[in-house]
mmCIF file of C-alpha atoms in Angstrom:
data_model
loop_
_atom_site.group_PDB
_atom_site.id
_atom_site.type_symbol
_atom_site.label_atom_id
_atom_site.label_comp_id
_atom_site.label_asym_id
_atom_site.label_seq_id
_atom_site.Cartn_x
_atom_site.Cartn_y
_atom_site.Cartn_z
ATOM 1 C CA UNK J 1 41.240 -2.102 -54.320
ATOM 2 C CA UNK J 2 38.616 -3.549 -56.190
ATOM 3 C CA UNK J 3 36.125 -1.823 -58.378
ATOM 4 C CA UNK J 4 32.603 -2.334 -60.483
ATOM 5 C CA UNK J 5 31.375 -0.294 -62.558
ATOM 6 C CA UNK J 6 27.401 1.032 -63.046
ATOM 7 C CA UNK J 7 25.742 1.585 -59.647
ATOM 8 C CA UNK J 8 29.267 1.658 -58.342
ATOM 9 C CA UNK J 9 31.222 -0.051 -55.493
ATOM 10 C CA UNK J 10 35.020 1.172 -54.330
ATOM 11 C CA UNK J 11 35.516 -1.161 -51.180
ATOM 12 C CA UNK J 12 38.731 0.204 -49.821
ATOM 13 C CA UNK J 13 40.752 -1.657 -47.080
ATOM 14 C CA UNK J 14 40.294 -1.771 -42.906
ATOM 15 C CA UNK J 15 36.823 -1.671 -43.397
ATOM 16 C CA UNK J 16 36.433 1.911 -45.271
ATOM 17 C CA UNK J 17 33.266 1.493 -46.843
ATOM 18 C CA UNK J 18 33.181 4.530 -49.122
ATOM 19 C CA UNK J 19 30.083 4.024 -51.915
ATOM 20 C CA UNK J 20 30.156 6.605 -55.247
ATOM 21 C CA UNK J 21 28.512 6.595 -57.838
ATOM 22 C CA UNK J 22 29.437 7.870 -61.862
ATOM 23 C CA UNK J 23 28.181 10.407 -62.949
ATOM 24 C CA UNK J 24 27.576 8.718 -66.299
ATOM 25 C CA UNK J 25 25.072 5.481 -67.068
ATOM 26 C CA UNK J 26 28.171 4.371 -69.064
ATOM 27 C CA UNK J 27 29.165 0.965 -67.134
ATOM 28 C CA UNK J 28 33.147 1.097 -68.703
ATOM 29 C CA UNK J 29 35.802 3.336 -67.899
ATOM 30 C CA UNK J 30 37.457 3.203 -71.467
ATOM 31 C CA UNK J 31 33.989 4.942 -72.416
ATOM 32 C CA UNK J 32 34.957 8.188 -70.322
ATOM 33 C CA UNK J 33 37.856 10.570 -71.177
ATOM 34 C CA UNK J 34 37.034 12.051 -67.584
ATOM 35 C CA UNK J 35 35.415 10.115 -64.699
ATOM 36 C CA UNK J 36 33.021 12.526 -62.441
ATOM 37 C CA UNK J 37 31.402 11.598 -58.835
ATOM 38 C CA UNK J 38 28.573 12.820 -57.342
ATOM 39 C CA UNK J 39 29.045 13.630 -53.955
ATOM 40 C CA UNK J 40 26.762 15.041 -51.283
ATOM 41 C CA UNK J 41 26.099 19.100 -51.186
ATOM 42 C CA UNK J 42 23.264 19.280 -48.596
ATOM 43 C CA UNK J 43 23.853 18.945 -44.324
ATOM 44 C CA UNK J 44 21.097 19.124 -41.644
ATOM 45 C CA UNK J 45 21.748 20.064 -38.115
ATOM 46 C CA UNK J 46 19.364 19.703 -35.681
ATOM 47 C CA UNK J 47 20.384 21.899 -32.969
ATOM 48 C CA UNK J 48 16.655 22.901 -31.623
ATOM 49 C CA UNK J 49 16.819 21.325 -27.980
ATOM 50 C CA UNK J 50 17.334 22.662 -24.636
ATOM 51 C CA UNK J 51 20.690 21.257 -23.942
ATOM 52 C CA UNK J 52 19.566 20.913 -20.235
ATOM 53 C CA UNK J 53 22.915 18.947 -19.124
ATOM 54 C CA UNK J 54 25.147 22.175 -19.736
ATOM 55 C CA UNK J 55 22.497 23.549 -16.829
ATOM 56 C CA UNK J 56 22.525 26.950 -16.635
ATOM 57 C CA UNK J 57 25.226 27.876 -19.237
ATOM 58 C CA UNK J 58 22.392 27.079 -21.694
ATOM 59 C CA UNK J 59 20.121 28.760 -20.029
ATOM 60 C CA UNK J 60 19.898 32.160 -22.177
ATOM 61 C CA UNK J 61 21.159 29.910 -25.389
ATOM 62 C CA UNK J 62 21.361 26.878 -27.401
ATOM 63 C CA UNK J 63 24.340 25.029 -26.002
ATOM 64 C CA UNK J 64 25.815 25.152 -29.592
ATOM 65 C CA UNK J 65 26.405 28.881 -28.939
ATOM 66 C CA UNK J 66 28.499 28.523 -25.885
ATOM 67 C CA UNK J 67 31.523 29.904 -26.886
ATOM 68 C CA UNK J 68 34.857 27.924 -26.871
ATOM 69 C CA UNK J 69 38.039 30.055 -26.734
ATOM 70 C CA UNK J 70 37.258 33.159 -28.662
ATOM 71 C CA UNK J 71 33.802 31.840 -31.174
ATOM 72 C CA UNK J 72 30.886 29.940 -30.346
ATOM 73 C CA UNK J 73 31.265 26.116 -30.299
ATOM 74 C CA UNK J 74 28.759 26.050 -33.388
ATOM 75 C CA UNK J 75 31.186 28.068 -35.241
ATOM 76 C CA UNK J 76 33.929 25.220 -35.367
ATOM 77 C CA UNK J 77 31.702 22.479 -36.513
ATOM 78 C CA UNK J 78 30.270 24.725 -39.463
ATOM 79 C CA UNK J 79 33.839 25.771 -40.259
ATOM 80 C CA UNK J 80 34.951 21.981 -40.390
ATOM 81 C CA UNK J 81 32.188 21.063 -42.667
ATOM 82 C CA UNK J 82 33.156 24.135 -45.031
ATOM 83 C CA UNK J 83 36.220 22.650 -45.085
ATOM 84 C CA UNK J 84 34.917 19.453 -45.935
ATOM 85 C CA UNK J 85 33.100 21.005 -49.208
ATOM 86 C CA UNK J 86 29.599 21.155 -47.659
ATOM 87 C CA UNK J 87 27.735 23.717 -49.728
ATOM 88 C CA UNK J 88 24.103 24.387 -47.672
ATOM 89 C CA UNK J 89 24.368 23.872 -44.160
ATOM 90 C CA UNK J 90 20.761 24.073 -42.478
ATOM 91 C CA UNK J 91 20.221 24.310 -38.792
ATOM 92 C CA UNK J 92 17.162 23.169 -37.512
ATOM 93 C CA UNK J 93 16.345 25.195 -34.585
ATOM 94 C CA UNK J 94 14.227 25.615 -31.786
ATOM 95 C CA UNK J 95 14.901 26.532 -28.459
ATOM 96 C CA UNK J 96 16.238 30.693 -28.234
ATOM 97 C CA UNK J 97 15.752 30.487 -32.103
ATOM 98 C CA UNK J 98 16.413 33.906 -32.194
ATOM 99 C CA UNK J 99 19.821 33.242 -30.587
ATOM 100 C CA UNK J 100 20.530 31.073 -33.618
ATOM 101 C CA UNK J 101 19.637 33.876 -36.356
ATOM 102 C CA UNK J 102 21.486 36.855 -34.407
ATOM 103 C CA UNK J 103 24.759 33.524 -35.266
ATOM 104 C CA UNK J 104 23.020 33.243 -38.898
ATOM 105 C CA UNK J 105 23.608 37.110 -39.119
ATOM 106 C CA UNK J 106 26.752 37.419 -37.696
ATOM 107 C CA UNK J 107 28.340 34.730 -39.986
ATOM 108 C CA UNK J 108 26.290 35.282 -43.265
ATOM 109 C CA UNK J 109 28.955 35.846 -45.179
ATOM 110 C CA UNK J 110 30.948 32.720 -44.143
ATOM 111 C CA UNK J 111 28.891 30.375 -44.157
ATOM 112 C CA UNK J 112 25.526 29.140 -46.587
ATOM 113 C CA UNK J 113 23.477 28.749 -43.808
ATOM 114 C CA UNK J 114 19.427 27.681 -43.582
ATOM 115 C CA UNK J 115 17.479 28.028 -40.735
ATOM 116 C CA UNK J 116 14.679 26.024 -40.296
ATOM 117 C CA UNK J 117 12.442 26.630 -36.984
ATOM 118 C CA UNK J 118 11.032 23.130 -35.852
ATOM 119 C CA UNK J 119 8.412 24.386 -33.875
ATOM 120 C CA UNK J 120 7.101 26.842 -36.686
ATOM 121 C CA UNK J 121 6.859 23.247 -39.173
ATOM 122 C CA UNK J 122 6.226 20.517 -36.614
ATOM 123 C CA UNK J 123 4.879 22.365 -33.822
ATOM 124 C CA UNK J 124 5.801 22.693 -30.196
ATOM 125 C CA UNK J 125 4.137 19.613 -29.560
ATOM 126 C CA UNK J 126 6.405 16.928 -30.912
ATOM 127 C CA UNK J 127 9.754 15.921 -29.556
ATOM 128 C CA UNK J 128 12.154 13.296 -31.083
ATOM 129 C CA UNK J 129 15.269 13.245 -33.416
ATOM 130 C CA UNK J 130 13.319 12.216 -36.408
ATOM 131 C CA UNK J 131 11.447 15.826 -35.965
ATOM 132 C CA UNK J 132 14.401 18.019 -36.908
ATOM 133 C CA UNK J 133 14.438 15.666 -40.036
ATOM 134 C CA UNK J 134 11.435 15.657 -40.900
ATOM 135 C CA UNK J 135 10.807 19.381 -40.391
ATOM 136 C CA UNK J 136 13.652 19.918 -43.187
ATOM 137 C CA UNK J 137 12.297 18.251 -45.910
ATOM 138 C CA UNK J 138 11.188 21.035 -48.067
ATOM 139 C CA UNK J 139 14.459 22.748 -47.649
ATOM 140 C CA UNK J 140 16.108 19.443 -48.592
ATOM 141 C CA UNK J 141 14.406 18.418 -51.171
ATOM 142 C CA UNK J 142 14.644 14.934 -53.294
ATOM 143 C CA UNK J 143 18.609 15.456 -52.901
ATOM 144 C CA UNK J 144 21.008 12.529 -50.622
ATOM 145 C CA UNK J 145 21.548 14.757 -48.042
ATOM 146 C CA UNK J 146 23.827 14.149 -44.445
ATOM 147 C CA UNK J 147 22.553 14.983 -40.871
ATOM 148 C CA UNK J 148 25.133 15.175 -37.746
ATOM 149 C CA UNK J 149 23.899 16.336 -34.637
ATOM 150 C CA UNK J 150 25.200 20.242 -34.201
ATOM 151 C CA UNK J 151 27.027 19.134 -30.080
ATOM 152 C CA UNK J 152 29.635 16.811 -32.359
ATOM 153 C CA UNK J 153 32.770 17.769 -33.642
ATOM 154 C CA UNK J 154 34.708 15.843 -36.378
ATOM 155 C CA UNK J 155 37.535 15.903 -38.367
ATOM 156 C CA UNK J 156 37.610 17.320 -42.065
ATOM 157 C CA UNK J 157 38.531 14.233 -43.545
ATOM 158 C CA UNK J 158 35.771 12.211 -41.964
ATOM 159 C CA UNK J 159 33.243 14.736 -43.553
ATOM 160 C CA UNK J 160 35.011 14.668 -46.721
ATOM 161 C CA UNK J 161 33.967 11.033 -46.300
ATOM 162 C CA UNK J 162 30.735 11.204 -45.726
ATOM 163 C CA UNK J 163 30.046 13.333 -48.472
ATOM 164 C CA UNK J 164 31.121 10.866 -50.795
ATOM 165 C CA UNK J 165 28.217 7.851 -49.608
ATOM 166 C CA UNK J 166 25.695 9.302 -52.471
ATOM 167 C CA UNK J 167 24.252 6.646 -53.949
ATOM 168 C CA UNK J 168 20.960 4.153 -53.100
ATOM 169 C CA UNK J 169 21.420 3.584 -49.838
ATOM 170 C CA UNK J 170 21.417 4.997 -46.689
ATOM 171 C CA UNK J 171 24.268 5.037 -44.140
ATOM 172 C CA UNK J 172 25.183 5.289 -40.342
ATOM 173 C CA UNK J 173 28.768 6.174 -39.421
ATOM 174 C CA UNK J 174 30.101 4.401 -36.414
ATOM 175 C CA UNK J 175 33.042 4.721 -33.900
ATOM 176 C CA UNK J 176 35.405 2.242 -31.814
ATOM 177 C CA UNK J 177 33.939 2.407 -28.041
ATOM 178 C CA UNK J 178 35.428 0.981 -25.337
ATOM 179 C CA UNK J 179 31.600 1.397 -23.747
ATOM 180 C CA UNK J 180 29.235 -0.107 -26.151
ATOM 181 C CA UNK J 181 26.770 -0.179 -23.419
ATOM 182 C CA UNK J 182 26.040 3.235 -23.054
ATOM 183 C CA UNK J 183 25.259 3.726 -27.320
ATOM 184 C CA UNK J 184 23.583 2.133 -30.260
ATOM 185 C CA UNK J 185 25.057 -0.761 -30.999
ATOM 186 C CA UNK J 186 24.625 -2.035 -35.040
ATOM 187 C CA UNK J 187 24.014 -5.412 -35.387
ATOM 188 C CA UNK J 188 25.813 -5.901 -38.843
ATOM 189 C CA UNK J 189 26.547 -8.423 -41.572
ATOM 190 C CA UNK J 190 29.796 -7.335 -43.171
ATOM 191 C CA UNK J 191 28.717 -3.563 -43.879
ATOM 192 C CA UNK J 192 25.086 -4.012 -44.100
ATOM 193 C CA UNK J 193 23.198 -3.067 -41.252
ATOM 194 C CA UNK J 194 20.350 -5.481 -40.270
ATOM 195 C CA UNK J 195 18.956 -3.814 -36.713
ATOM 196 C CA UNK J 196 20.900 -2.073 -33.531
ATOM 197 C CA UNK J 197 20.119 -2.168 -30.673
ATOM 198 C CA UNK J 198 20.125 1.111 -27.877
ATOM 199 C CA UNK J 199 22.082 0.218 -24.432
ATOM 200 C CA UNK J 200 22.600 -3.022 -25.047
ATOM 201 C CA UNK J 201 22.684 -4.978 -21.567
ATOM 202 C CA UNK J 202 24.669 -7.987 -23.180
ATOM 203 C CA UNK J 203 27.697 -7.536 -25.818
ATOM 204 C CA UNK J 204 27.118 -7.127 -28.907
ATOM 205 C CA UNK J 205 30.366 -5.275 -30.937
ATOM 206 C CA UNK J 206 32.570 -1.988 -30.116
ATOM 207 C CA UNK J 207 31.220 -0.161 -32.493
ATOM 208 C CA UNK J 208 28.451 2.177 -31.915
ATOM 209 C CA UNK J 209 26.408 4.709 -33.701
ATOM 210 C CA UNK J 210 27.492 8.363 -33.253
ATOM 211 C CA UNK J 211 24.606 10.830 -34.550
ATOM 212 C CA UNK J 212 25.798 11.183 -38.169
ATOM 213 C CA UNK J 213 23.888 10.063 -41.041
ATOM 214 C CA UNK J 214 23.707 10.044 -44.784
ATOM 215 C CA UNK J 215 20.305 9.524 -45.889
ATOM 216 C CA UNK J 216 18.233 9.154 -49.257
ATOM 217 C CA UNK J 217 15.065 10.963 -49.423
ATOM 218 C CA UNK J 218 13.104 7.911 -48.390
ATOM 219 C CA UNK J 219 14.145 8.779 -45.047
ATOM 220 C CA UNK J 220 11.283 11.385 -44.977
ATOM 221 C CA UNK J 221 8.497 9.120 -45.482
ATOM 222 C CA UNK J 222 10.399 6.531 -43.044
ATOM 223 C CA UNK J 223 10.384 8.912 -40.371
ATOM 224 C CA UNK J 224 6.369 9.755 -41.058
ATOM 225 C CA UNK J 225 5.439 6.496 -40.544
ATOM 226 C CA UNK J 226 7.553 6.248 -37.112
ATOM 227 C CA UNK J 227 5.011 5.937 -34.062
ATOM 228 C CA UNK J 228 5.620 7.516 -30.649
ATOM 229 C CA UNK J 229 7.890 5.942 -28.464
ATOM 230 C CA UNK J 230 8.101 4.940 -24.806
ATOM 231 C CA UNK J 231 9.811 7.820 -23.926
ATOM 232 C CA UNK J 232 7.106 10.278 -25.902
ATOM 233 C CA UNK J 233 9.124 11.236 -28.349
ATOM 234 C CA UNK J 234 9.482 10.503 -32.658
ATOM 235 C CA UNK J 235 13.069 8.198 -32.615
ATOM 236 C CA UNK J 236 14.918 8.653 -35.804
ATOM 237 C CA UNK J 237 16.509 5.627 -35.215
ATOM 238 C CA UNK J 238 12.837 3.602 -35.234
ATOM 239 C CA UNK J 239 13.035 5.081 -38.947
ATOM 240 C CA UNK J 240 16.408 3.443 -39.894
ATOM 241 C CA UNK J 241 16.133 0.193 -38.581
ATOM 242 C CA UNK J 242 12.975 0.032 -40.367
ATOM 243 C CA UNK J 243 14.870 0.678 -43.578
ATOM 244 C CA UNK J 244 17.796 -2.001 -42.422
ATOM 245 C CA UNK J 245 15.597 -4.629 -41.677
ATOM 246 C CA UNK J 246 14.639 -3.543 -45.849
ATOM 247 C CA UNK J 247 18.119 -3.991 -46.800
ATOM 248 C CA UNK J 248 18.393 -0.138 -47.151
ATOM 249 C CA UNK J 249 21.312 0.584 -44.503
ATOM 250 C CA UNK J 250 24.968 0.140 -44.305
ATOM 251 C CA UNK J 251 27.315 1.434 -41.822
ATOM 252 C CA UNK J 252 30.707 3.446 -42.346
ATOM 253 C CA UNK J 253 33.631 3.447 -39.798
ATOM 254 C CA UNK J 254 34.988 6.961 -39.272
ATOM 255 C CA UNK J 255 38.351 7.404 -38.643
ATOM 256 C CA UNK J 256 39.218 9.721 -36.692
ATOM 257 C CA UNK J 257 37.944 11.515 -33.589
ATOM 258 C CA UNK J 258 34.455 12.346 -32.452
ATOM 259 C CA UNK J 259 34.531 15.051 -29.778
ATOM 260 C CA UNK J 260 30.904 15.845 -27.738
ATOM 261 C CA UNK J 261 29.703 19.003 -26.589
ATOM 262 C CA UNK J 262 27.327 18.273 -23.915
ATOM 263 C CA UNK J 263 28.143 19.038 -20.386
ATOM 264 C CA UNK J 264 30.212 21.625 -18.973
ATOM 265 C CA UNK J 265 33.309 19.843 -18.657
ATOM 266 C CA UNK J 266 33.283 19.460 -22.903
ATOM 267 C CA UNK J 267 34.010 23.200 -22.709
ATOM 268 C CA UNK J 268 37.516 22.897 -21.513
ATOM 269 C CA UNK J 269 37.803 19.284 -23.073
ATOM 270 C CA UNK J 270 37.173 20.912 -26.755
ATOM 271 C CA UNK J 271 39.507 24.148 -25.978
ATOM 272 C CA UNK J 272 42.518 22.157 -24.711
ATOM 273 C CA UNK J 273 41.899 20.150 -28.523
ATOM 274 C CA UNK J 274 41.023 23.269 -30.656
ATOM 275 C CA UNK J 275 44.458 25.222 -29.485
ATOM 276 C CA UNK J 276 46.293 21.252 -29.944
ATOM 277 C CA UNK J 277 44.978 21.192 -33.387
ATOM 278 C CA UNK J 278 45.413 24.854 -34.357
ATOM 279 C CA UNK J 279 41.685 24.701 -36.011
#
């Protein structure tokens, strides 16, 4: 494993590119009696949309809400990021926000949760996953901060991870897919990230984007200057590949499992795992 000191590098083997940075400006370790990391504290979760392929399961509720087993499927990614040492978890919400404080409520004294209500910050007018981000900012502040879509599930020692990538740049974690074609596709030189592409039609790599981020607060004013797209909506991802083609993104491979929550076969999909893993 090889190290440098300052504005610190720990490159770790089979492509585990986990950034910190000291706590300290001191650029030797024989200058510290105790070496301290900064890692990130601060999660958003945009989980304000319709969730319209769960059809009418999500019709009286976010689709995060749909309970798996015995607890809402929301509840199990909060409790894994807990786990993970997250400290302030904020929702973004829209859609049946008062579905998503009635959860707040309920699990108050579990979990440090925000809510932010998109619509109340951004409007009802604009749609795109660089609102939810953008409609956090005050809550966020100037802090690194981590944003993972609330229909994913991963493992604690993935988020563990991710909390460590605090320093000057911002990241994209990535999975192994056997159908690259259907995701964003990074187009990458060694870990830096110069562009991806969505859907590629031709091949490109197996490794595609999966909806968890850890940004710098430049994101904010990335995502401001992002233009409508084809489809009508504000793309978050417009935002970070302007920032890679900047030299401002690199890309982490997680390893272990991403599990979705978005149609109504996930339900039984995510229960037969939950009871496999005792979570």
């Amino acid at each position: 494993m090889q190290m440098v000191f300052g504005c610190v590098h720990f490159s770790a083997p089979k492509g585990r590119f986990a950034p910190y940075i000291l706590a300290s400006k001191c650029t030797h370790p024989a200058h510290h009696s105790r070496v301290s990391f900064i890692m990130i504290s601060k999660i958003i979760i945009p989980a304000a949309g319709k969730g319209t392929r769960m059809l009418d399961l999500a019709k009286d509720m976010p689709k995060h809400l749909i309970n798996v087993l015995d607890k809402p499927f929301l509840y199990y990614v909060l409790k894994n990021l807990q786990v993970a040492g997250f400290e302030k978890m904020i929702l973004v919400v829209g859609h049946k926000a008062e579905k998503m404080q009635e959860f707040a409520d309920q699990y108050k004294d579990e979990f440090a949760i925000q809510l932010v209500n998109q619509f109340d910050v951004m409007g009802k007018e604009k749609y795109g996953t660089a609102i939810p981000v953008l409609a956090s900012r005050e809550a966020v502040g100037e802090e690194n901060f981590v944003c993972m879509y609330g229909d994913n599930l991963y493992s604690t020692r993935d988020l563990s991870a991710i909390r460590e990538l605090y320093d000057d740049f911002n990241y994209i974690n990535i999975i192994h897919s056997d159908t690259p074609e259907k995701y964003g596709v990074p187009i990458l030189d060694g870990d830096m990230v110069k562009d991806f592409i969505q859907k590629p039609k031709e091949f490109i790599s197996n490794w595609v984007t999966v909806g968890c981020y850890a940004f710098c607060a430049e994101i904010f004013d990335a995502c401001e200057k992002v233009q409508v797209s084809d489809r009508g909506e504000y793309e978050l991802t417009d935002a970070i590949r302007a920032l890679a083609k900047s030299g401002r993104v690199k890309a982490r491979k997680m390893q272990d499992f991403r599990i979705d929550f978005g149609n109504p076969d996930d339900i039984q999909k995510v229960a037969q795992f939950l009871e496999s893993s005792k979570m």
